Coordinates of C-alpha atoms in Angstrom, one line a residue:
X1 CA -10.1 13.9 8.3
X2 CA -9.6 11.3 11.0
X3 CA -9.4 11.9 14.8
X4 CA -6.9 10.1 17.0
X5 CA -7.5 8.7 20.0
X6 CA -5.8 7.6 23.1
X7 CA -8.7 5.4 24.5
X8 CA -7.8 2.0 23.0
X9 CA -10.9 0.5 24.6
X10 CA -12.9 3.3 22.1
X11 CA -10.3 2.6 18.7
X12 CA -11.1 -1.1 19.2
X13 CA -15.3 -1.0 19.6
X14 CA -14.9 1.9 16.5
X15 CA -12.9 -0.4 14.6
X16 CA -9.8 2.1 14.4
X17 CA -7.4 -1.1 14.3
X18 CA -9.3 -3.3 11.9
X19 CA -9.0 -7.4 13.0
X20 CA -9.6 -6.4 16.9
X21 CA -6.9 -7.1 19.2
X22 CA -5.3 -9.0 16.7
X23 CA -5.2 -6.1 14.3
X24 CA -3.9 -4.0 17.2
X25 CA -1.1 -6.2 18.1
X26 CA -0.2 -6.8 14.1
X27 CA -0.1 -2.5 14.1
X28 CA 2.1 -2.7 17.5
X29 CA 5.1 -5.5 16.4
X30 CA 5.1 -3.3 13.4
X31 CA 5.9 -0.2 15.8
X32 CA 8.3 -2.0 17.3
X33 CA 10.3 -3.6 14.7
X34 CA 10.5 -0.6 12.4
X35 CA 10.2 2.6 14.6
X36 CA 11.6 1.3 17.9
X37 CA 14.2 -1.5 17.2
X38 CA 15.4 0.6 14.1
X39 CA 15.7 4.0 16.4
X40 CA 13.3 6.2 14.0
X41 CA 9.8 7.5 14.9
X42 CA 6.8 5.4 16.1
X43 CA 3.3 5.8 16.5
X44 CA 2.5 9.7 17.8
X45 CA 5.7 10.8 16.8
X46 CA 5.9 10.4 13.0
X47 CA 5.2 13.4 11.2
X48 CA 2.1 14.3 9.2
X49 CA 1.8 12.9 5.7
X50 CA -0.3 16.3 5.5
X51 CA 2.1 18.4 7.5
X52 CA 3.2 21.2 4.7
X53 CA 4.7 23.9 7.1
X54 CA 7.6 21.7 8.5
X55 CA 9.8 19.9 6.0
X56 CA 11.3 17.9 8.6
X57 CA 13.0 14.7 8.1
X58 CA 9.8 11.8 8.2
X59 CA 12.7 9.8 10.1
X60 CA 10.8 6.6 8.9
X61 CA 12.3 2.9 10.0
X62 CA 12.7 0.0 7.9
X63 CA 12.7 -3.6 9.1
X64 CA 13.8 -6.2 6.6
X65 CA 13.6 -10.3 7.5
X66 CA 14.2 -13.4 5.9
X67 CA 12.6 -16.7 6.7
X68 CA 13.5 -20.3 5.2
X69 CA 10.1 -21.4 5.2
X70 CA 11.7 -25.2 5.1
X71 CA 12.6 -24.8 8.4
X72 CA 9.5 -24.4 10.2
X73 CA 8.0 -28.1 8.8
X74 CA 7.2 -29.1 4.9
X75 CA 4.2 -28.2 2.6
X76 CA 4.5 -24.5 3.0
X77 CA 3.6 -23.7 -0.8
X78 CA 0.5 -26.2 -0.8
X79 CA -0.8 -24.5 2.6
X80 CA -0.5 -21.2 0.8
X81 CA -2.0 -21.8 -2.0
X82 CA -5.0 -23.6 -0.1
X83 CA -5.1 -20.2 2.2
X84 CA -5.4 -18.0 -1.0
X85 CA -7.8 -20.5 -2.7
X86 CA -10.3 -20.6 0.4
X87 CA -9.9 -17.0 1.0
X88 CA -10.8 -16.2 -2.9
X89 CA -13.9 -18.9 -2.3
X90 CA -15.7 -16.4 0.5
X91 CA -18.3 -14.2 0.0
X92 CA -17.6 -11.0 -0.6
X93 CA -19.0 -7.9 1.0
X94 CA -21.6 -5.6 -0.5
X95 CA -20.6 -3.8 -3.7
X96 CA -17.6 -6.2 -4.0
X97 CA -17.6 -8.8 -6.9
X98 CA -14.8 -11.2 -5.6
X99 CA -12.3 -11.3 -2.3
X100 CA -9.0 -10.5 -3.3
X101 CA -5.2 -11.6 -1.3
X102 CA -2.2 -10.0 -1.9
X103 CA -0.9 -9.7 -5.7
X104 CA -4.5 -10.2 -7.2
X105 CA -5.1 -6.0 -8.2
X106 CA -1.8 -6.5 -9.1
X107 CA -2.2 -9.1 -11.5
X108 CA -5.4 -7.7 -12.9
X109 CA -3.5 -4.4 -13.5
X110 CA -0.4 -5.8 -15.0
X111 CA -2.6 -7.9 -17.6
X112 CA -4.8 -4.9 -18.5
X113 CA -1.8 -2.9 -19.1
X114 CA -0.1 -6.2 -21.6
X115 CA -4.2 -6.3 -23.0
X116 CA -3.6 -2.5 -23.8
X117 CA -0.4 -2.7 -25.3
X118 CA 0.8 -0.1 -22.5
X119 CA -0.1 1.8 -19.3
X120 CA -3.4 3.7 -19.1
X121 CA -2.7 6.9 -18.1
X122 CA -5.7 9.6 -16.9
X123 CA -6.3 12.1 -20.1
X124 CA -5.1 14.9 -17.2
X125 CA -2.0 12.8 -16.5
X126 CA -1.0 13.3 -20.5
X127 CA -2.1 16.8 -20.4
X128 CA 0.0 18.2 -17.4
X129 CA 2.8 15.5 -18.9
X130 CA 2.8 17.2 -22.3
X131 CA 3.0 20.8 -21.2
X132 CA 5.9 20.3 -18.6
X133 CA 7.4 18.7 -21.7
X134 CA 6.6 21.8 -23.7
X135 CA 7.9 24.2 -20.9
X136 CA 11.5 21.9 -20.9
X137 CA 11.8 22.8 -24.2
X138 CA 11.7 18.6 -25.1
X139 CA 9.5 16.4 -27.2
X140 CA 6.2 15.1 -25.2
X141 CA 5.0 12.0 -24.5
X142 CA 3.4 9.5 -26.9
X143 CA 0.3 7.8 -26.8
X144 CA -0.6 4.8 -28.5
X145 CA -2.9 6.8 -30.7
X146 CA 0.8 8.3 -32.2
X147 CA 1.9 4.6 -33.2

């Protein structure tokens, strides 16, 4: 279970906002765009994804934008890509066999589940799957050991 703090001096030497300052600001426009500007909670005052004796509203803010990259100068998609290739190029850390960006564990999942011929569920997944079926009174779920 993680501890809060209020000391940001102490959340930024214990790496509580990963990417430093940086990191910090990134987690405060965020704040601000979808708990402030949009009038829901922020920060301290969103409720606990844990919390199981309140069912209050999360009262959760969404903050939508849309950029025409075009505007802001030309070769956007050729800076990408570079940014993704010489991200993908680093070393990873310990234990890790490749650095990923955004969409990668995506990709990997979606062509395991096309290699498969379908979605890989966890064996309990089917169980608890097949007897809620059986309690509704309807047929249960097939596997592709049925086909």
């Amino acid at each position: 279970m993680s501890h809060g703090t209020k000391n940001l001096t102490c959340s930024l030497n214990y790496g509580l906002f990963p990417g430093g300052y940086k990191g910090y600001g990134l987690a405060m426009m965020v704040e601000l765009l979808c708990g402030i500007l949009s009038g829901s909670a922020w920060g301290p005052h969103i409720r606990s994804w844990q919390e199981t004796d309140n069912y209050s509203e999360a009262n959760l803010g969404q903050f939508f934008m849309a950029l025409d990259p075009g505007a802001f100068g030309a070769g956007f998609p050729g800076r990408v890509q570079q940014m993704m290739d010489e991200h993908r190029s680093m070393d990873p850390i310990a234990g890790e066999s490749n650095v990923l960006v955004a969409g990668d564990p995506e990709r990997a999942a979606e062509k395991t589940c096309k290699d498969l011929g379908g979605i890989p569920y966890h064996a309990a997944i089917i169980r608890d799957m097949n007897e809620f079926a059986e309690k509704m009174n309807i047929r249960p779920m097939k596997t592709l050991e049925d086909y």
